[in-house]
Amino acid sequence: KNQVEQSPQSLIILEGKNCTLQCNYTVSPFSNLRWYKQDTGRGPVSLTIMTFSENTKSNGRYTATLDADTKQSSLHITASQLSDSASYICVVSPDRGSTLGRLYFGRGTQLTVWP
Amino acid sequence: SQTIHQWPATLVQPVGSPLSLECTVEGTSNPNLYWYRQAAGRGLQLLFYSVGIGQISSEVPQNLSASRPQDRQFILSSKKLLLSDSGFYLCAWKTSGTYEQYFGPGTRLTVT
């Protein structure tokens, strides 16, 4: 069964601290993995996207890693800011640029950054 | 640049009433279009997708329907809403053959 599991479910950190969010998946075949940031009441916005041949990708203070062998990914946030408070969603696609673009979504990690 | 719009932003409807949510995309042609629902504490669930005008595929049996009357317009409808239809509805688009899906701002539907 194709599944995407994220941990922790929620996380509270102080402003300026670093944190790491985890994603494990069983989706097969595997094409790519994305991390989205979703502010409350808004649509998800893409942070990074990695194909099976990539093992790390950065977008500013966000760094995603991928281990396609163990089917694990992590999202590391450096020097957190209040605006980082959001839900972070791990999304896996089995389609290699196909017409449909089917996606499997994790439930997200709710990150809260306190001042 | 491409943009995606959804309206209304929020909606409160009684059980048994009809529904019509609209999604439009600007700045691209022949996009793949998607409707998702996000229930509280759950991941996004794909409801419908469309690869062209008049072409609709349903992922989950339900009392909702979708239509694509124009290339860049996607409509989600229901004849009679259920309490379980409450949720956050997201429209998304992508170009065929590429990976990235772009999401709209969403519609918060509350069925009372």
JSON list of C-alpha atoms in Angstrom, two decimals:
[
{"chain": "A", "resi": 1, "resn": "LYS", "atom": "CA", "xyz": [0.00, 0.00, 0.00]},
{"chain": "A", "resi": 2, "resn": "ASN", "atom": "CA", "xyz": [1.34, 3.41, -0.98]},
{"chain": "A", "resi": 3, "resn": "GLN", "atom": "CA", "xyz": [1.73, 5.49, 2.17]},
{"chain": "A", "resi": 4, "resn": "VAL", "atom": "CA", "xyz": [3.58, 8.56, 3.39]},
{"chain": "A", "resi": 5, "resn": "GLU", "atom": "CA", "xyz": [4.18, 8.90, 7.12]},
{"chain": "A", "resi": 6, "resn": "GLN", "atom": "CA", "xyz": [5.48, 12.04, 8.77]},
{"chain": "A", "resi": 7, "resn": "SER", "atom": "CA", "xyz": [6.87, 12.68, 12.21]},
{"chain": "A", "resi": 8, "resn": "PRO", "atom": "CA", "xyz": [6.51, 14.36, 14.54]},
{"chain": "A", "resi": 9, "resn": "GLN", "atom": "CA", "xyz": [2.86, 15.26, 14.16]},
{"chain": "A", "resi": 10, "resn": "SER", "atom": "CA", "xyz": [3.54, 18.62, 15.80]},
{"chain": "A", "resi": 11, "resn": "LEU", "atom": "CA", "xyz": [6.60, 20.49, 16.99]},
{"chain": "A", "resi": 12, "resn": "ILE", "atom": "CA", "xyz": [7.22, 23.65, 18.98]},
{"chain": "A", "resi": 13, "resn": "ILE", "atom": "CA", "xyz": [10.59, 25.39, 18.86]},
{"chain": "A", "resi": 14, "resn": "LEU", "atom": "CA", "xyz": [11.99, 28.75, 19.86]},
{"chain": "A", "resi": 15, "resn": "GLU", "atom": "CA", "xyz": [12.83, 31.35, 17.28]},
{"chain": "A", "resi": 16, "resn": "GLY", "atom": "CA", "xyz": [16.39, 31.00, 16.01]},
{"chain": "A", "resi": 17, "resn": "LYS", "atom": "CA", "xyz": [16.61, 27.27, 16.72]},
{"chain": "A", "resi": 18, "resn": "ASN", "atom": "CA", "xyz": [17.00, 24.54, 14.12]},
{"chain": "A", "resi": 19, "resn": "CYS", "atom": "CA", "xyz": [14.66, 21.60, 13.61]},
{"chain": "A", "resi": 20, "resn": "THR", "atom": "CA", "xyz": [14.33, 18.49, 11.46]},
{"chain": "A", "resi": 21, "resn": "LEU", "atom": "CA", "xyz": [11.14, 16.95, 10.18]},
{"chain": "A", "resi": 22, "resn": "GLN", "atom": "CA", "xyz": [10.94, 13.33, 9.05]},
{"chain": "A", "resi": 23, "resn": "CYS", "atom": "CA", "xyz": [9.13, 11.55, 6.24]},
{"chain": "A", "resi": 24, "resn": "ASN", "atom": "CA", "xyz": [9.00, 7.81, 5.53]},
{"chain": "A", "resi": 25, "resn": "TYR", "atom": "CA", "xyz": [7.25, 6.44, 2.46]},
{"chain": "A", "resi": 26, "resn": "THR", "atom": "CA", "xyz": [6.30, 3.15, 0.91]},
{"chain": "A", "resi": 27, "resn": "VAL", "atom": "CA", "xyz": [5.27, 4.51, -2.48]},
{"chain": "A", "resi": 28, "resn": "SER", "atom": "CA", "xyz": [6.49, 2.39, -5.36]},
{"chain": "A", "resi": 29, "resn": "PRO", "atom": "CA", "xyz": [7.65, 2.95, -7.98]},
{"chain": "A", "resi": 30, "resn": "PHE", "atom": "CA", "xyz": [9.26, 6.17, -6.88]},
{"chain": "A", "resi": 31, "resn": "SER", "atom": "CA", "xyz": [9.69, 9.24, -9.06]},
{"chain": "A", "resi": 32, "resn": "ASN", "atom": "CA", "xyz": [10.10, 12.26, -6.86]},
{"chain": "A", "resi": 33, "resn": "LEU", "atom": "CA", "xyz": [9.54, 13.63, -3.38]},
{"chain": "A", "resi": 34, "resn": "ARG", "atom": "CA", "xyz": [8.44, 17.15, -2.53]},
{"chain": "A", "resi": 35, "resn": "TRP", "atom": "CA", "xyz": [8.14, 19.17, 0.61]},
{"chain": "A", "resi": 36, "resn": "TYR", "atom": "CA", "xyz": [5.37, 21.75, 0.77]},
{"chain": "A", "resi": 37, "resn": "LYS", "atom": "CA", "xyz": [4.75, 24.50, 3.30]},
{"chain": "A", "resi": 38, "resn": "GLN", "atom": "CA", "xyz": [1.13, 25.25, 4.08]},
{"chain": "A", "resi": 39, "resn": "ASP", "atom": "CA", "xyz": [0.18, 28.29, 6.09]},
{"chain": "A", "resi": 40, "resn": "THR", "atom": "CA", "xyz": [-3.11, 28.06, 7.97]},
{"chain": "A", "resi": 41, "resn": "GLY", "atom": "CA", "xyz": [-6.03, 28.53, 5.62]},
{"chain": "A", "resi": 42, "resn": "ARG", "atom": "CA", "xyz": [-3.82, 28.74, 2.53]},
{"chain": "A", "resi": 43, "resn": "GLY", "atom": "CA", "xyz": [-2.82, 26.41, -0.27]},
{"chain": "A", "resi": 44, "resn": "PRO", "atom": "CA", "xyz": [0.46, 24.46, -0.05]},
{"chain": "A", "resi": 45, "resn": "VAL", "atom": "CA", "xyz": [3.55, 26.06, -1.56]},
{"chain": "A", "resi": 46, "resn": "SER", "atom": "CA", "xyz": [6.43, 23.98, -2.86]},
{"chain": "A", "resi": 47, "resn": "LEU", "atom": "CA", "xyz": [9.74, 24.19, -1.01]},
{"chain": "A", "resi": 48, "resn": "THR", "atom": "CA", "xyz": [11.83, 21.49, -2.68]},
{"chain": "A", "resi": 49, "resn": "ILE", "atom": "CA", "xyz": [11.44, 18.66, -5.12]},
{"chain": "A", "resi": 50, "resn": "MET", "atom": "CA", "xyz": [13.92, 15.78, -5.42]},
{"chain": "A", "resi": 51, "resn": "THR", "atom": "CA", "xyz": [14.07, 12.95, -7.91]},
{"chain": "A", "resi": 52, "resn": "PHE", "atom": "CA", "xyz": [15.43, 9.49, -7.08]},
{"chain": "A", "resi": 53, "resn": "SER", "atom": "CA", "xyz": [18.93, 10.52, -8.19]},
{"chain": "A", "resi": 54, "resn": "GLU", "atom": "CA", "xyz": [19.18, 13.49, -5.82]},
{"chain": "A", "resi": 55, "resn": "ASN", "atom": "CA", "xyz": [19.96, 13.16, -2.13]},
{"chain": "A", "resi": 56, "resn": "THR", "atom": "CA", "xyz": [19.90, 16.77, -1.00]},
{"chain": "A", "resi": 57, "resn": "LYS", "atom": "CA", "xyz": [18.39, 20.05, -2.08]},
{"chain": "A", "resi": 58, "resn": "SER", "atom": "CA", "xyz": [18.31, 23.45, -0.43]},
{"chain": "A", "resi": 59, "resn": "ASN", "atom": "CA", "xyz": [15.99, 26.41, -0.65]},
{"chain": "A", "resi": 60, "resn": "GLY", "atom": "CA", "xyz": [17.28, 29.18, 1.57]},
{"chain": "A", "resi": 61, "resn": "ARG", "atom": "CA", "xyz": [17.07, 28.03, 5.18]},
{"chain": "A", "resi": 62, "resn": "TYR", "atom": "CA", "xyz": [15.31, 24.82, 4.13]},
{"chain": "A", "resi": 63, "resn": "THR", "atom": "CA", "xyz": [17.39, 21.75, 3.29]},
{"chain": "A", "resi": 64, "resn": "ALA", "atom": "CA", "xyz": [15.77, 18.49, 2.25]},
{"chain": "A", "resi": 65, "resn": "THR", "atom": "CA", "xyz": [17.52, 15.13, 2.14]},
{"chain": "A", "resi": 66, "resn": "LEU", "atom": "CA", "xyz": [16.44, 11.93, 0.46]},
{"chain": "A", "resi": 67, "resn": "ASP", "atom": "CA", "xyz": [17.58, 8.34, 0.93]},
{"chain": "A", "resi": 68, "resn": "ALA", "atom": "CA", "xyz": [15.80, 6.39, -1.79]},
{"chain": "A", "resi": 69, "resn": "ASP", "atom": "CA", "xyz": [17.21, 3.11, -0.49]},
{"chain": "A", "resi": 70, "resn": "THR", "atom": "CA", "xyz": [15.64, 3.42, 2.95]},
{"chain": "A", "resi": 71, "resn": "LYS", "atom": "CA", "xyz": [12.72, 5.48, 1.60]},
{"chain": "A", "resi": 72, "resn": "GLN", "atom": "CA", "xyz": [13.27, 8.28, 4.04]},
{"chain": "A", "resi": 73, "resn": "SER", "atom": "CA", "xyz": [13.44, 12.04, 3.70]},
{"chain": "A", "resi": 74, "resn": "SER", "atom": "CA", "xyz": [14.02, 14.88, 6.10]},
{"chain": "A", "resi": 75, "resn": "LEU", "atom": "CA", "xyz": [13.48, 18.61, 6.01]},
{"chain": "A", "resi": 76, "resn": "HIS", "atom": "CA", "xyz": [15.91, 20.67, 8.07]},
{"chain": "A", "resi": 77, "resn": "ILE", "atom": "CA", "xyz": [15.05, 24.24, 8.94]},
{"chain": "A", "resi": 78, "resn": "THR", "atom": "CA", "xyz": [17.91, 26.45, 10.05]},
{"chain": "A", "resi": 79, "resn": "ALA", "atom": "CA", "xyz": [17.64, 29.53, 12.25]},
{"chain": "A", "resi": 80, "resn": "SER", "atom": "CA", "xyz": [13.87, 29.33, 12.47]},
{"chain": "A", "resi": 81, "resn": "GLN", "atom": "CA", "xyz": [11.71, 32.43, 12.16]},
{"chain": "A", "resi": 82, "resn": "LEU", "atom": "CA", "xyz": [8.19, 33.18, 13.34]},
{"chain": "A", "resi": 83, "resn": "SER", "atom": "CA", "xyz": [7.04, 33.00, 9.72]},
{"chain": "A", "resi": 84, "resn": "ASP", "atom": "CA", "xyz": [8.14, 29.36, 9.57]},
{"chain": "A", "resi": 85, "resn": "SER", "atom": "CA", "xyz": [5.10, 28.46, 11.68]},
{"chain": "A", "resi": 86, "resn": "ALA", "atom": "CA", "xyz": [3.07, 26.30, 9.31]},
{"chain": "A", "resi": 87, "resn": "SER", "atom": "CA", "xyz": [2.28, 22.74, 8.34]},
{"chain": "A", "resi": 88, "resn": "TYR", "atom": "CA", "xyz": [5.00, 20.99, 6.37]},
{"chain": "A", "resi": 89, "resn": "ILE", "atom": "CA", "xyz": [3.77, 18.29, 4.05]},
{"chain": "A", "resi": 90, "resn": "CYS", "atom": "CA", "xyz": [5.79, 15.51, 2.48]},
{"chain": "A", "resi": 91, "resn": "VAL", "atom": "CA", "xyz": [4.49, 14.42, -0.92]},
{"chain": "A", "resi": 92, "resn": "VAL", "atom": "CA", "xyz": [5.65, 11.48, -3.02]},
{"chain": "A", "resi": 93, "resn": "SER", "atom": "CA", "xyz": [4.94, 10.81, -6.67]},
{"chain": "A", "resi": 94, "resn": "PRO", "atom": "CA", "xyz": [5.29, 7.48, -8.47]},
{"chain": "A", "resi": 95, "resn": "ASP", "atom": "CA", "xyz": [4.78, 9.03, -11.90]},
{"chain": "A", "resi": 96, "resn": "ARG", "atom": "CA", "xyz": [7.81, 10.03, -13.90]},
{"chain": "A", "resi": 97, "resn": "GLY", "atom": "CA", "xyz": [6.46, 13.12, -15.58]},
{"chain": "A", "resi": 98, "resn": "SER", "atom": "CA", "xyz": [3.32, 11.34, -16.66]},
{"chain": "A", "resi": 99, "resn": "THR", "atom": "CA", "xyz": [0.10, 13.02, -17.65]},
{"chain": "A", "resi": 100, "resn": "LEU", "atom": "CA", "xyz": [-1.69, 12.37, -14.37]},
{"chain": "A", "resi": 101, "resn": "GLY", "atom": "CA", "xyz": [0.95, 13.39, -11.86]},
{"chain": "A", "resi": 102, "resn": "ARG", "atom": "CA", "xyz": [-0.55, 11.31, -9.04]},
{"chain": "A", "resi": 103, "resn": "LEU", "atom": "CA", "xyz": [0.65, 12.39, -5.60]},
{"chain": "A", "resi": 104, "resn": "TYR", "atom": "CA", "xyz": [0.63, 10.71, -2.20]},
{"chain": "A", "resi": 105, "resn": "PHE", "atom": "CA", "xyz": [0.43, 13.12, 0.71]},
{"chain": "A", "resi": 106, "resn": "GLY", "atom": "CA", "xyz": [1.58, 12.84, 4.29]},
{"chain": "A", "resi": 107, "resn": "ARG", "atom": "CA", "xyz": [-0.59, 14.35, 7.01]},
{"chain": "A", "resi": 108, "resn": "GLY", "atom": "CA", "xyz": [1.95, 17.04, 7.69]},
{"chain": "A", "resi": 109, "resn": "THR", "atom": "CA", "xyz": [3.98, 18.24, 10.66]},
{"chain": "A", "resi": 110, "resn": "GLN", "atom": "CA", "xyz": [2.57, 21.29, 12.36]},
{"chain": "A", "resi": 111, "resn": "LEU", "atom": "CA", "xyz": [5.49, 23.53, 13.30]},
{"chain": "A", "resi": 112, "resn": "THR", "atom": "CA", "xyz": [5.06, 26.38, 15.75]},
{"chain": "A", "resi": 113, "resn": "VAL", "atom": "CA", "xyz": [7.88, 28.85, 16.29]},
{"chain": "A", "resi": 114, "resn": "TRP", "atom": "CA", "xyz": [7.71, 30.85, 19.51]},
{"chain": "A", "resi": 115, "resn": "PRO", "atom": "CA", "xyz": [9.48, 34.15, 20.07]},
{"chain": "B", "resi": 1, "resn": "SER", "atom": "CA", "xyz": [3.32, 34.23, -15.00]},
{"chain": "B", "resi": 2, "resn": "GLN", "atom": "CA", "xyz": [0.76, 31.65, -14.06]},
{"chain": "B", "resi": 3, "resn": "THR", "atom": "CA", "xyz": [-1.81, 32.20, -11.35]},
{"chain": "B", "resi": 4, "resn": "ILE", "atom": "CA", "xyz": [-4.62, 30.12, -9.96]},
{"chain": "B", "resi": 5, "resn": "HIS", "atom": "CA", "xyz": [-7.79, 31.47, -8.40]},
{"chain": "B", "resi": 6, "resn": "GLN", "atom": "CA", "xyz": [-10.46, 29.86, -6.29]},
{"chain": "B", "resi": 7, "resn": "TRP", "atom": "CA", "xyz": [-13.73, 31.25, -5.05]},
{"chain": "B", "resi": 8, "resn": "PRO", "atom": "CA", "xyz": [-15.37, 31.65, -2.80]},
{"chain": "B", "resi": 9, "resn": "ALA", "atom": "CA", "xyz": [-12.70, 31.70, -0.11]},
{"chain": "B", "resi": 10, "resn": "THR", "atom": "CA", "xyz": [-15.12, 30.56, 2.56]},
{"chain": "B", "resi": 11, "resn": "LEU", "atom": "CA", "xyz": [-18.61, 29.11, 2.40]},
{"chain": "B", "resi": 12, "resn": "VAL", "atom": "CA", "xyz": [-21.17, 28.02, 4.97]},
{"chain": "B", "resi": 13, "resn": "GLN", "atom": "CA", "xyz": [-23.98, 25.92, 3.57]},
{"chain": "B", "resi": 14, "resn": "PRO", "atom": "CA", "xyz": [-26.82, 23.92, 5.16]},
{"chain": "B", "resi": 15, "resn": "VAL", "atom": "CA", "xyz": [-27.10, 20.18, 4.68]},
{"chain": "B", "resi": 16, "resn": "GLY", "atom": "CA", "xyz": [-28.98, 19.33, 1.51]},
{"chain": "B", "resi": 17, "resn": "SER", "atom": "CA", "xyz": [-28.12, 22.55, -0.30]},
{"chain": "B", "resi": 18, "resn": "PRO", "atom": "CA", "xyz": [-26.25, 22.63, -3.64]},
{"chain": "B", "resi": 19, "resn": "LEU", "atom": "CA", "xyz": [-22.59, 23.52, -4.06]},
{"chain": "B", "resi": 20, "resn": "SER", "atom": "CA", "xyz": [-20.52, 25.15, -6.75]},
{"chain": "B", "resi": 21, "resn": "LEU", "atom": "CA", "xyz": [-16.83, 25.92, -6.27]},
{"chain": "B", "resi": 22, "resn": "GLU", "atom": "CA", "xyz": [-14.86, 27.48, -9.09]},
{"chain": "B", "resi": 23, "resn": "CYS", "atom": "CA", "xyz": [-11.20, 27.33, -10.00]},
{"chain": "B", "resi": 24, "resn": "THR", "atom": "CA", "xyz": [-9.52, 29.21, -12.83]},
{"chain": "B", "resi": 25, "resn": "VAL", "atom": "CA", "xyz": [-5.94, 29.23, -14.03]},
{"chain": "B", "resi": 26, "resn": "GLU", "atom": "CA", "xyz": [-4.26, 32.05, -15.92]},
{"chain": "B", "resi": 27, "resn": "GLY", "atom": "CA", "xyz": [-1.07, 32.16, -17.93]},
{"chain": "B", "resi": 28, "resn": "THR", "atom": "CA", "xyz": [-0.98, 28.58, -19.21]},
{"chain": "B", "resi": 29, "resn": "SER", "atom": "CA", "xyz": [-2.74, 26.42, -21.75]},
{"chain": "B", "resi": 30, "resn": "ASN", "atom": "CA", "xyz": [-4.14, 22.90, -21.51]},
{"chain": "B", "resi": 31, "resn": "PRO", "atom": "CA", "xyz": [-3.13, 22.36, -17.89]},
{"chain": "B", "resi": 32, "resn": "ASN", "atom": "CA", "xyz": [-3.92, 19.24, -15.90]},
{"chain": "B", "resi": 33, "resn": "LEU", "atom": "CA", "xyz": [-6.40, 20.30, -13.22]},
{"chain": "B", "resi": 34, "resn": "TYR", "atom": "CA", "xyz": [-7.08, 18.70, -9.84]},
{"chain": "B", "resi": 35, "resn": "TRP", "atom": "CA", "xyz": [-9.56, 18.99, -6.99]},
{"chain": "B", "resi": 36, "resn": "TYR", "atom": "CA", "xyz": [-8.39, 17.93, -3.52]},
{"chain": "B", "resi": 37, "resn": "ARG", "atom": "CA", "xyz": [-10.09, 17.90, -0.15]},
{"chain": "B", "resi": 38, "resn": "GLN", "atom": "CA", "xyz": [-8.22, 18.34, 3.10]},
{"chain": "B", "resi": 39, "resn": "ALA", "atom": "CA", "xyz": [-10.08, 17.30, 6.23]},
{"chain": "B", "resi": 40, "resn": "ALA", "atom": "CA", "xyz": [-8.82, 18.38, 9.64]},
{"chain": "B", "resi": 41, "resn": "GLY", "atom": "CA", "xyz": [-5.77, 16.34, 10.65]},
{"chain": "B", "resi": 42, "resn": "ARG", "atom": "CA", "xyz": [-5.78, 14.41, 7.39]},
{"chain": "B", "resi": 43, "resn": "GLY", "atom": "CA", "xyz": [-3.65, 14.47, 4.28]},
{"chain": "B", "resi": 44, "resn": "LEU", "atom": "CA", "xyz": [-4.91, 15.85, 1.01]},
{"chain": "B", "resi": 45, "resn": "GLN", "atom": "CA", "xyz": [-7.28, 13.52, -0.80]},
{"chain": "B", "resi": 46, "resn": "LEU", "atom": "CA", "xyz": [-7.54, 13.67, -4.58]},
{"chain": "B", "resi": 47, "resn": "LEU", "atom": "CA", "xyz": [-11.19, 13.97, -5.64]},
{"chain": "B", "resi": 48, "resn": "PHE", "atom": "CA", "xyz": [-11.09, 14.64, -9.38]},
{"chain": "B", "resi": 49, "resn": "TYR", "atom": "CA", "xyz": [-8.59, 15.34, -12.10]},
{"chain": "B", "resi": 50, "resn": "SER", "atom": "CA", "xyz": [-8.87, 16.51, -15.67]},
{"chain": "B", "resi": 51, "resn": "VAL", "atom": "CA", "xyz": [-6.41, 16.37, -18.55]},
{"chain": "B", "resi": 52, "resn": "GLY", "atom": "CA", "xyz": [-8.59, 18.34, -20.96]},
{"chain": "B", "resi": 53, "resn": "ILE", "atom": "CA", "xyz": [-11.92, 20.04, -21.59]},
{"chain": "B", "resi": 54, "resn": "GLY", "atom": "CA", "xyz": [-14.79, 17.73, -20.75]},
{"chain": "B", "resi": 55, "resn": "GLN", "atom": "CA", "xyz": [-12.43, 15.01, -19.50]},
{"chain": "B", "resi": 56, "resn": "ILE", "atom": "CA", "xyz": [-13.04, 14.26, -15.83]},
{"chain": "B", "resi": 57, "resn": "SER", "atom": "CA", "xyz": [-11.80, 11.33, -13.78]},
{"chain": "B", "resi": 58, "resn": "SER", "atom": "CA", "xyz": [-13.08, 10.60, -10.30]},
{"chain": "B", "resi": 59, "resn": "GLU", "atom": "CA", "xyz": [-10.87, 9.12, -7.62]},
{"chain": "B", "resi": 60, "resn": "VAL", "atom": "CA", "xyz": [-13.34, 8.69, -4.78]},
{"chain": "B", "resi": 61, "resn": "PRO", "atom": "CA", "xyz": [-17.03, 7.73, -5.01]},
{"chain": "B", "resi": 62, "resn": "GLN", "atom": "CA", "xyz": [-19.07, 10.47, -3.39]},
{"chain": "B", "resi": 63, "resn": "ASN", "atom": "CA", "xyz": [-21.89, 12.92, -3.91]},
{"chain": "B", "resi": 64, "resn": "LEU", "atom": "CA", "xyz": [-19.58, 15.45, -5.54]},
{"chain": "B", "resi": 65, "resn": "SER", "atom": "CA", "xyz": [-19.03, 16.00, -9.25]},
{"chain": "B", "resi": 66, "resn": "ALA", "atom": "CA", "xyz": [-16.64, 18.05, -11.35]},
{"chain": "B", "resi": 67, "resn": "SER", "atom": "CA", "xyz": [-16.79, 19.71, -14.72]},
{"chain": "B", "resi": 68, "resn": "ARG", "atom": "CA", "xyz": [-14.35, 21.47, -17.01]},
{"chain": "B", "resi": 69, "resn": "PRO", "atom": "CA", "xyz": [-16.34, 23.69, -19.34]},
{"chain": "B", "resi": 70, "resn": "GLN", "atom": "CA", "xyz": [-13.30, 25.65, -20.51]},
{"chain": "B", "resi": 71, "resn": "ASP", "atom": "CA", "xyz": [-9.60, 24.89, -20.81]},
{"chain": "B", "resi": 72, "resn": "ARG", "atom": "CA", "xyz": [-8.64, 26.78, -17.66]},
{"chain": "B", "resi": 73, "resn": "GLN", "atom": "CA", "xyz": [-11.81, 26.45, -15.61]},
{"chain": "B", "resi": 74, "resn": "PHE", "atom": "CA", "xyz": [-12.58, 23.63, -13.20]},
{"chain": "B", "resi": 75, "resn": "ILE", "atom": "CA", "xyz": [-15.80, 23.44, -11.20]},
{"chain": "B", "resi": 76, "resn": "LEU", "atom": "CA", "xyz": [-16.66, 21.27, -8.21]},
{"chain": "B", "resi": 77, "resn": "SER", "atom": "CA", "xyz": [-20.36, 20.72, -7.60]},
{"chain": "B", "resi": 78, "resn": "SER", "atom": "CA", "xyz": [-22.86, 18.90, -5.46]},
{"chain": "B", "resi": 79, "resn": "LYS", "atom": "CA", "xyz": [-26.62, 18.65, -5.70]},
{"chain": "B", "resi": 80, "resn": "LYS", "atom": "CA", "xyz": [-27.09, 17.97, -1.97]},
{"chain": "B", "resi": 81, "resn": "LEU", "atom": "CA", "xyz": [-24.36, 18.61, 0.57]},
{"chain": "B", "resi": 82, "resn": "LEU", "atom": "CA", "xyz": [-23.67, 16.25, 3.47]},
{"chain": "B", "resi": 83, "resn": "LEU", "atom": "CA", "xyz": [-22.09, 17.14, 6.80]},
{"chain": "B", "resi": 84, "resn": "SER", "atom": "CA", "xyz": [-19.11, 15.01, 5.80]},
{"chain": "B", "resi": 85, "resn": "ASP", "atom": "CA", "xyz": [-18.46, 17.32, 2.84]},
{"chain": "B", "resi": 86, "resn": "SER", "atom": "CA", "xyz": [-17.06, 19.96, 5.19]},
{"chain": "B", "resi": 87, "resn": "GLY", "atom": "CA", "xyz": [-13.39, 20.61, 4.65]},
{"chain": "B", "resi": 88, "resn": "PHE", "atom": "CA", "xyz": [-10.78, 22.65, 2.86]},
{"chain": "B", "resi": 89, "resn": "TYR", "atom": "CA", "xyz": [-10.99, 22.28, -0.92]},
{"chain": "B", "resi": 90, "resn": "LEU", "atom": "CA", "xyz": [-7.92, 22.90, -2.99]},
{"chain": "B", "resi": 91, "resn": "CYS", "atom": "CA", "xyz": [-7.59, 23.22, -6.73]},
{"chain": "B", "resi": 92, "resn": "ALA", "atom": "CA", "xyz": [-4.23, 22.58, -8.38]},
{"chain": "B", "resi": 93, "resn": "TRP", "atom": "CA", "xyz": [-2.75, 22.61, -11.85]},
{"chain": "B", "resi": 94, "resn": "LYS", "atom": "CA", "xyz": [0.30, 21.31, -13.60]},
{"chain": "B", "resi": 95, "resn": "THR", "atom": "CA", "xyz": [1.73, 21.08, -17.08]},
{"chain": "B", "resi": 96, "resn": "SER", "atom": "CA", "xyz": [1.58, 17.59, -18.54]},
{"chain": "B", "resi": 97, "resn": "GLY", "atom": "CA", "xyz": [4.97, 15.91, -18.48]},
{"chain": "B", "resi": 98, "resn": "THR", "atom": "CA", "xyz": [6.34, 17.99, -15.62]},
{"chain": "B", "resi": 99, "resn": "TYR", "atom": "CA", "xyz": [6.50, 17.25, -11.90]},
{"chain": "B", "resi": 100, "resn": "GLU", "atom": "CA", "xyz": [5.36, 20.40, -10.18]},
{"chain": "B", "resi": 101, "resn": "GLN", "atom": "CA", "xyz": [1.75, 20.92, -9.07]},
{"chain": "B", "resi": 102, "resn": "TYR", "atom": "CA", "xyz": [0.69, 24.42, -8.09]},
{"chain": "B", "resi": 103, "resn": "PHE", "atom": "CA", "xyz": [-2.09, 24.88, -5.58]},
{"chain": "B", "resi": 104, "resn": "GLY", "atom": "CA", "xyz": [-4.75, 27.54, -5.34]},
{"chain": "B", "resi": 105, "resn": "PRO", "atom": "CA", "xyz": [-5.59, 29.44, -2.13]},
{"chain": "B", "resi": 106, "resn": "GLY", "atom": "CA", "xyz": [-8.38, 27.02, -1.21]},
{"chain": "B", "resi": 107, "resn": "THR", "atom": "CA", "xyz": [-12.04, 27.23, -0.19]},
{"chain": "B", "resi": 108, "resn": "ARG", "atom": "CA", "xyz": [-13.10, 26.53, 3.38]},
{"chain": "B", "resi": 109, "resn": "LEU", "atom": "CA", "xyz": [-16.51, 24.79, 3.25]},
{"chain": "B", "resi": 110, "resn": "THR", "atom": "CA", "xyz": [-18.57, 24.30, 6.38]},
{"chain": "B", "resi": 111, "resn": "VAL", "atom": "CA", "xyz": [-21.76, 22.30, 6.08]},
{"chain": "B", "resi": 112, "resn": "THR", "atom": "CA", "xyz": [-24.15, 22.93, 8.98]}
]
